[in-house]
């Protein structure tokens, strides 16, 4: 049963890794990998000499960190609120509605967001206008764009992540709540002293494993929403690689940036796995 999946992973993930040699070459498609000139670390030196490189790395780190934090807080809060709902039908309805956007692609959601966030005709700015607030160019203002990316991503994904925490909540011993009620504990104290400690291993596990995604700020989302107006705050590593490799045909530079990102991600995944083992006793093998 594992063999078909292993073959697919080997073909599409491991064989292409041979192309990483382009990061150390002045790659020319006509000459191929074996005929292109070897330049060593020159491509990496050139990438770091670009004025926008550190800005792109900072944007990636900033957006990814905000997504990690929001990806922990919002699902936990939603799961705690849903756990307090007594009517099962209403609870299932709300749960279905909040995780439905997860199954929509960013191509579709980007079109929806562009319409509702439009500074001229968007419903969000119309509501703000009723409150006397000037229209905000959410997708064209460098001050607003990173936060728009994080909030829209959380709107899409938090409902699906909530399922994990709801499953963890179902494993908390109900007798603990009964004992807490007898002792006079209210809802807040029950949540603080029973619910949160009960799901703490799951929270720690997901938090530490998310560190491996520290340089993944979401290519599909950013690519569909950003524009040259917000390169200063919205350009990330993946979009930089896309423009270098596919638009400008600078294959060696794009490969160098991608390889650098992969190395940093490998280190962060290793650290996150170590933390998951130390803090949550999580092991793959």
GROMACS .gro file of C-alpha atoms in nm:
model
  285
    1UNK     CA    1   0.000   0.000   0.000
    2UNK     CA    2   0.290   0.235   0.070
    3UNK     CA    3   0.475   0.154  -0.254
    4UNK     CA    4   0.265   0.368  -0.499
    5UNK     CA    5   0.293   0.673  -0.274
    6UNK     CA    6   0.665   0.613  -0.219
    7UNK     CA    7   0.720   0.591  -0.597
    8UNK     CA    8   0.533   0.917  -0.657
    9UNK     CA    9   0.733   1.094  -0.384
   10UNK     CA   10   1.059   0.958  -0.527
   11UNK     CA   11   0.977   1.071  -0.882
   12UNK     CA   12   0.844   1.417  -0.802
   13UNK     CA   13   1.043   1.507  -0.489
   14UNK     CA   14   1.376   1.324  -0.489
   15UNK     CA   15   1.473   1.299  -0.857
   16UNK     CA   16   1.423   1.677  -0.914
   17UNK     CA   17   1.670   1.742  -0.631
   18UNK     CA   18   1.943   1.665  -0.882
   19UNK     CA   19   1.862   2.000  -1.038
   20UNK     CA   20   1.992   2.177  -0.726
   21UNK     CA   21   2.334   2.169  -0.890
   22UNK     CA   22   2.213   2.466  -1.097
   23UNK     CA   23   2.254   2.682  -0.786
   24UNK     CA   24   2.631   2.643  -0.829
   25UNK     CA   25   2.637   2.692  -1.206
   26UNK     CA   26   2.583   2.962  -1.464
   27UNK     CA   27   2.305   2.750  -1.602
   28UNK     CA   28   2.225   2.781  -1.971
   29UNK     CA   29   1.933   2.563  -2.089
   30UNK     CA   30   2.097   2.499  -2.428
   31UNK     CA   31   2.405   2.349  -2.258
   32UNK     CA   32   2.214   2.164  -1.987
   33UNK     CA   33   2.332   2.077  -1.639
   34UNK     CA   34   2.640   1.887  -1.754
   35UNK     CA   35   2.757   2.155  -1.997
   36UNK     CA   36   2.695   2.471  -1.795
   37UNK     CA   37   2.983   2.659  -1.631
   38UNK     CA   38   3.054   2.587  -1.263
   39UNK     CA   39   3.063   2.910  -1.058
   40UNK     CA   40   3.058   2.781  -0.701
   41UNK     CA   41   2.896   3.019  -0.452
   42UNK     CA   42   2.885   3.316  -0.688
   43UNK     CA   43   2.507   3.293  -0.727
   44UNK     CA   44   2.455   3.305  -0.351
   45UNK     CA   45   2.686   3.607  -0.322
   46UNK     CA   46   2.493   3.784  -0.597
   47UNK     CA   47   2.157   3.708  -0.436
   48UNK     CA   48   2.269   3.856  -0.104
   49UNK     CA   49   2.405   4.163  -0.284
   50UNK     CA   50   2.059   4.247  -0.418
   51UNK     CA   51   1.899   4.532  -0.219
   52UNK     CA   52   1.564   4.352  -0.199
   53UNK     CA   53   1.691   4.016  -0.069
   54UNK     CA   54   1.689   4.093   0.304
   55UNK     CA   55   1.356   4.270   0.263
   56UNK     CA   56   1.207   3.959   0.102
   57UNK     CA   57   1.344   3.735   0.379
   58UNK     CA   58   1.205   3.969   0.645
   59UNK     CA   59   0.863   3.982   0.475
   60UNK     CA   60   0.856   3.602   0.461
   61UNK     CA   61   0.955   3.565   0.825
   62UNK     CA   62   0.714   3.837   0.945
   63UNK     CA   63   0.411   3.702   0.757
   64UNK     CA   64   0.489   3.339   0.845
   65UNK     CA   65   0.531   3.419   1.216
   66UNK     CA   66   0.201   3.606   1.226
   67UNK     CA   67   0.032   3.314   1.052
   68UNK     CA   68   0.176   3.069   1.305
   69UNK     CA   69   0.053   3.276   1.602
   70UNK     CA   70  -0.290   3.338   1.449
   71UNK     CA   71  -0.308   2.971   1.350
   72UNK     CA   72  -0.281   2.876   1.716
   73UNK     CA   73  -0.494   3.141   1.883
   74UNK     CA   74  -0.797   3.147   1.652
   75UNK     CA   75  -0.861   2.769   1.631
   76UNK     CA   76  -0.812   2.722   2.007
   77UNK     CA   77  -1.053   3.007   2.088
   78UNK     CA   78  -1.308   2.877   1.836
   79UNK     CA   79  -1.283   2.522   1.968
   80UNK     CA   80  -1.335   2.643   2.327
   81UNK     CA   81  -1.643   2.843   2.223
   82UNK     CA   82  -1.790   2.557   2.019
   83UNK     CA   83  -1.728   2.322   2.310
   84UNK     CA   84  -1.958   2.535   2.523
   85UNK     CA   85  -2.251   2.507   2.281
   86UNK     CA   86  -2.509   2.264   2.413
   87UNK     CA   87  -2.724   2.217   2.102
   88UNK     CA   88  -2.551   1.959   1.882
   89UNK     CA   89  -2.730   2.063   1.559
   90UNK     CA   90  -2.629   2.428   1.596
   91UNK     CA   91  -2.274   2.328   1.688
   92UNK     CA   92  -2.239   2.110   1.377
   93UNK     CA   93  -2.383   2.385   1.155
   94UNK     CA   94  -2.136   2.646   1.284
   95UNK     CA   95  -1.849   2.402   1.256
   96UNK     CA   96  -1.937   2.324   0.894
   97UNK     CA   97  -1.965   2.691   0.802
   98UNK     CA   98  -1.629   2.789   0.952
   99UNK     CA   99  -1.425   2.512   0.789
  100UNK     CA  100  -1.595   2.533   0.447
  101UNK     CA  101  -1.350   2.800   0.310
  102UNK     CA  102  -1.064   2.553   0.363
  103UNK     CA  103  -1.183   2.355   0.060
  104UNK     CA  104  -1.182   2.657  -0.174
  105UNK     CA  105  -0.867   2.742  -0.371
  106UNK     CA  106  -0.692   3.076  -0.335
  107UNK     CA  107  -0.771   3.149  -0.698
  108UNK     CA  108  -1.141   3.162  -0.610
  109UNK     CA  109  -1.097   3.331  -0.273
  110UNK     CA  110  -0.862   3.592  -0.417
  111UNK     CA  111  -1.133   3.704  -0.658
  112UNK     CA  112  -1.380   3.727  -0.370
  113UNK     CA  113  -1.137   3.924  -0.153
  114UNK     CA  114  -1.046   4.165  -0.433
  115UNK     CA  115  -1.416   4.245  -0.474
  116UNK     CA  116  -1.507   4.286  -0.107
  117UNK     CA  117  -1.188   4.479  -0.020
  118UNK     CA  118  -1.199   4.714  -0.319
  119UNK     CA  119  -1.148   5.076  -0.202
  120UNK     CA  120  -1.420   5.196  -0.437
  121UNK     CA  121  -1.699   4.937  -0.447
  122UNK     CA  122  -1.597   4.685  -0.181
  123UNK     CA  123  -1.849   4.610   0.091
  124UNK     CA  124  -1.586   4.645   0.366
  125UNK     CA  125  -1.498   5.001   0.268
  126UNK     CA  126  -1.865   5.087   0.227
  127UNK     CA  127  -1.926   4.980   0.586
  128UNK     CA  128  -1.622   5.178   0.699
  129UNK     CA  129  -1.757   5.477   0.507
  130UNK     CA  130  -2.081   5.462   0.707
  131UNK     CA  131  -1.865   5.500   1.020
  132UNK     CA  132  -1.689   5.802   0.871
  133UNK     CA  133  -1.365   5.618   0.792
  134UNK     CA  134  -1.178   5.691   0.470
  135UNK     CA  135  -1.150   5.402   0.219
  136UNK     CA  136  -0.853   5.171   0.282
  137UNK     CA  137  -0.661   5.008  -0.002
  138UNK     CA  138  -0.609   4.677   0.179
  139UNK     CA  139  -0.439   4.504  -0.115
  140UNK     CA  140  -0.243   4.806  -0.241
  141UNK     CA  141  -0.111   4.966   0.077
  142UNK     CA  142   0.217   4.837   0.222
  143UNK     CA  143   0.098   4.915   0.574
  144UNK     CA  144  -0.213   4.700   0.540
  145UNK     CA  145  -0.115   4.423   0.300
  146UNK     CA  146   0.073   4.185   0.540
  147UNK     CA  147  -0.209   4.197   0.794
  148UNK     CA  148  -0.469   4.145   0.521
  149UNK     CA  149  -0.275   3.835   0.412
  150UNK     CA  150  -0.267   3.695   0.766
  151UNK     CA  151  -0.634   3.767   0.845
  152UNK     CA  152  -0.761   3.629   0.513
  153UNK     CA  153  -0.547   3.317   0.553
  154UNK     CA  154  -0.684   3.261   0.902
  155UNK     CA  155  -1.039   3.310   0.777
  156UNK     CA  156  -0.975   3.030   0.528
  157UNK     CA  157  -0.791   2.785   0.753
  158UNK     CA  158  -0.891   2.833   1.118
  159UNK     CA  159  -1.213   2.631   1.089
  160UNK     CA  160  -1.032   2.322   0.964
  161UNK     CA  161  -0.765   2.355   1.235
  162UNK     CA  162  -1.043   2.380   1.493
  163UNK     CA  163  -1.133   2.016   1.427
  164UNK     CA  164  -0.802   1.903   1.579
  165UNK     CA  165  -0.867   2.092   1.902
  166UNK     CA  166  -1.228   1.976   1.920
  167UNK     CA  167  -1.101   1.620   1.898
  168UNK     CA  168  -0.854   1.693   2.178
  169UNK     CA  169  -1.131   1.846   2.391
  170UNK     CA  170  -1.337   1.530   2.357
  171UNK     CA  171  -1.058   1.345   2.538
  172UNK     CA  172  -1.075   1.558   2.854
  173UNK     CA  173  -1.223   1.365   3.146
  174UNK     CA  174  -1.582   1.496   3.211
  175UNK     CA  175  -1.554   1.402   3.579
  176UNK     CA  176  -1.302   1.682   3.624
  177UNK     CA  177  -1.567   1.937   3.530
  178UNK     CA  178  -1.816   1.780   3.771
  179UNK     CA  179  -1.562   1.806   4.050
  180UNK     CA  180  -1.489   2.167   3.956
  181UNK     CA  181  -1.860   2.258   3.968
  182UNK     CA  182  -1.889   2.102   4.315
  183UNK     CA  183  -1.592   2.313   4.424
  184UNK     CA  184  -1.765   2.625   4.294
  185UNK     CA  185  -1.553   2.685   3.985
  186UNK     CA  186  -1.716   2.890   3.710
  187UNK     CA  187  -1.678   2.851   3.336
  188UNK     CA  188  -1.361   3.060   3.316
  189UNK     CA  189  -1.186   2.870   3.596
  190UNK     CA  190  -1.289   2.537   3.442
  191UNK     CA  191  -1.143   2.648   3.110
  192UNK     CA  192  -0.821   2.775   3.266
  193UNK     CA  193  -0.755   2.488   3.508
  194UNK     CA  194  -0.907   2.188   3.324
  195UNK     CA  195  -0.969   2.247   2.953
  196UNK     CA  196  -0.645   2.420   2.856
  197UNK     CA  197  -0.419   2.187   3.060
  198UNK     CA  198  -0.610   1.893   2.908
  199UNK     CA  199  -0.525   1.995   2.552
  200UNK     CA  200  -0.180   2.136   2.634
  201UNK     CA  201   0.011   1.844   2.470
  202UNK     CA  202  -0.176   1.899   2.142
  203UNK     CA  203  -0.114   2.274   2.157
  204UNK     CA  204   0.258   2.225   2.221
  205UNK     CA  205   0.285   1.963   1.949
  206UNK     CA  206   0.117   2.175   1.680
  207UNK     CA  207   0.306   2.485   1.788
  208UNK     CA  208   0.647   2.320   1.769
  209UNK     CA  209   0.575   2.142   1.441
  210UNK     CA  210   0.461   2.471   1.288
  211UNK     CA  211   0.815   2.606   1.331
  212UNK     CA  212   0.912   2.392   1.034
  213UNK     CA  213   0.690   2.619   0.820
  214UNK     CA  214   0.865   2.935   0.935
  215UNK     CA  215   0.968   3.031   0.579
  216UNK     CA  216   0.642   2.927   0.414
  217UNK     CA  217   0.434   3.242   0.396
  218UNK     CA  218   0.191   3.098   0.139
  219UNK     CA  219   0.291   3.134  -0.225
  220UNK     CA  220  -0.053   3.069  -0.376
  221UNK     CA  221  -0.224   3.324  -0.154
  222UNK     CA  222   0.035   3.599  -0.193
  223UNK     CA  223   0.074   3.539  -0.567
  224UNK     CA  224  -0.301   3.581  -0.624
  225UNK     CA  225  -0.334   3.890  -0.406
  226UNK     CA  226  -0.015   4.093  -0.436
  227UNK     CA  227   0.094   4.347  -0.697
  228UNK     CA  228   0.403   4.562  -0.763
  229UNK     CA  229   0.250   4.825  -0.533
  230UNK     CA  230   0.308   4.602  -0.229
  231UNK     CA  231   0.639   4.433  -0.316
  232UNK     CA  232   0.795   4.628  -0.030
  233UNK     CA  233   0.588   4.448   0.235
  234UNK     CA  234   0.435   4.152   0.049
  235UNK     CA  235   0.708   4.003  -0.165
  236UNK     CA  236   0.817   3.669  -0.016
  237UNK     CA  237   1.083   3.410  -0.101
  238UNK     CA  238   0.852   3.194  -0.312
  239UNK     CA  239   0.727   3.484  -0.525
  240UNK     CA  240   1.086   3.605  -0.565
  241UNK     CA  241   1.188   3.260  -0.689
  242UNK     CA  242   0.889   3.255  -0.926
  243UNK     CA  243   0.982   3.588  -1.084
  244UNK     CA  244   1.351   3.501  -1.108
  245UNK     CA  245   1.303   3.153  -1.250
  246UNK     CA  246   0.988   3.162  -1.461
  247UNK     CA  247   0.952   3.529  -1.558
  248UNK     CA  248   1.317   3.636  -1.590
  249UNK     CA  249   1.467   3.293  -1.678
  250UNK     CA  250   1.739   3.336  -1.411
  251UNK     CA  251   1.733   2.968  -1.327
  252UNK     CA  252   2.058   2.955  -1.130
  253UNK     CA  253   1.963   3.246  -0.904
  254UNK     CA  254   1.614   3.107  -0.845
  255UNK     CA  255   1.761   2.768  -0.757
  256UNK     CA  256   2.010   2.931  -0.517
  257UNK     CA  257   1.733   3.115  -0.332
  258UNK     CA  258   1.517   2.802  -0.320
  259UNK     CA  259   1.808   2.594  -0.189
  260UNK     CA  260   1.884   2.850   0.080
  261UNK     CA  261   1.522   2.842   0.191
  262UNK     CA  262   1.523   2.462   0.198
  263UNK     CA  263   1.836   2.452   0.416
  264UNK     CA  264   1.688   2.695   0.669
  265UNK     CA  265   1.358   2.503   0.666
  266UNK     CA  266   1.544   2.174   0.725
  267UNK     CA  267   1.715   2.325   1.031
  268UNK     CA  268   1.384   2.459   1.165
  269UNK     CA  269   1.208   2.126   1.106
  270UNK     CA  270   1.486   1.946   1.295
  271UNK     CA  271   1.460   2.193   1.583
  272UNK     CA  272   1.080   2.168   1.589
  273UNK     CA  273   1.097   1.788   1.592
  274UNK     CA  274   1.341   1.801   1.885
  275UNK     CA  275   1.113   2.042   2.071
  276UNK     CA  276   0.808   1.826   1.996
  277UNK     CA  277   0.991   1.528   2.145
  278UNK     CA  278   1.110   1.722   2.451
  279UNK     CA  279   0.785   1.905   2.526
  280UNK     CA  280   0.512   1.672   2.397
  281UNK     CA  281   0.691   1.334   2.377
  282UNK     CA  282   0.610   1.322   2.004
  283UNK     CA  283   0.819   1.085   1.792
  284UNK     CA  284   0.792   0.965   1.434
  285UNK     CA  285   1.007   0.656   1.491
   0.00000   0.00000   0.00000
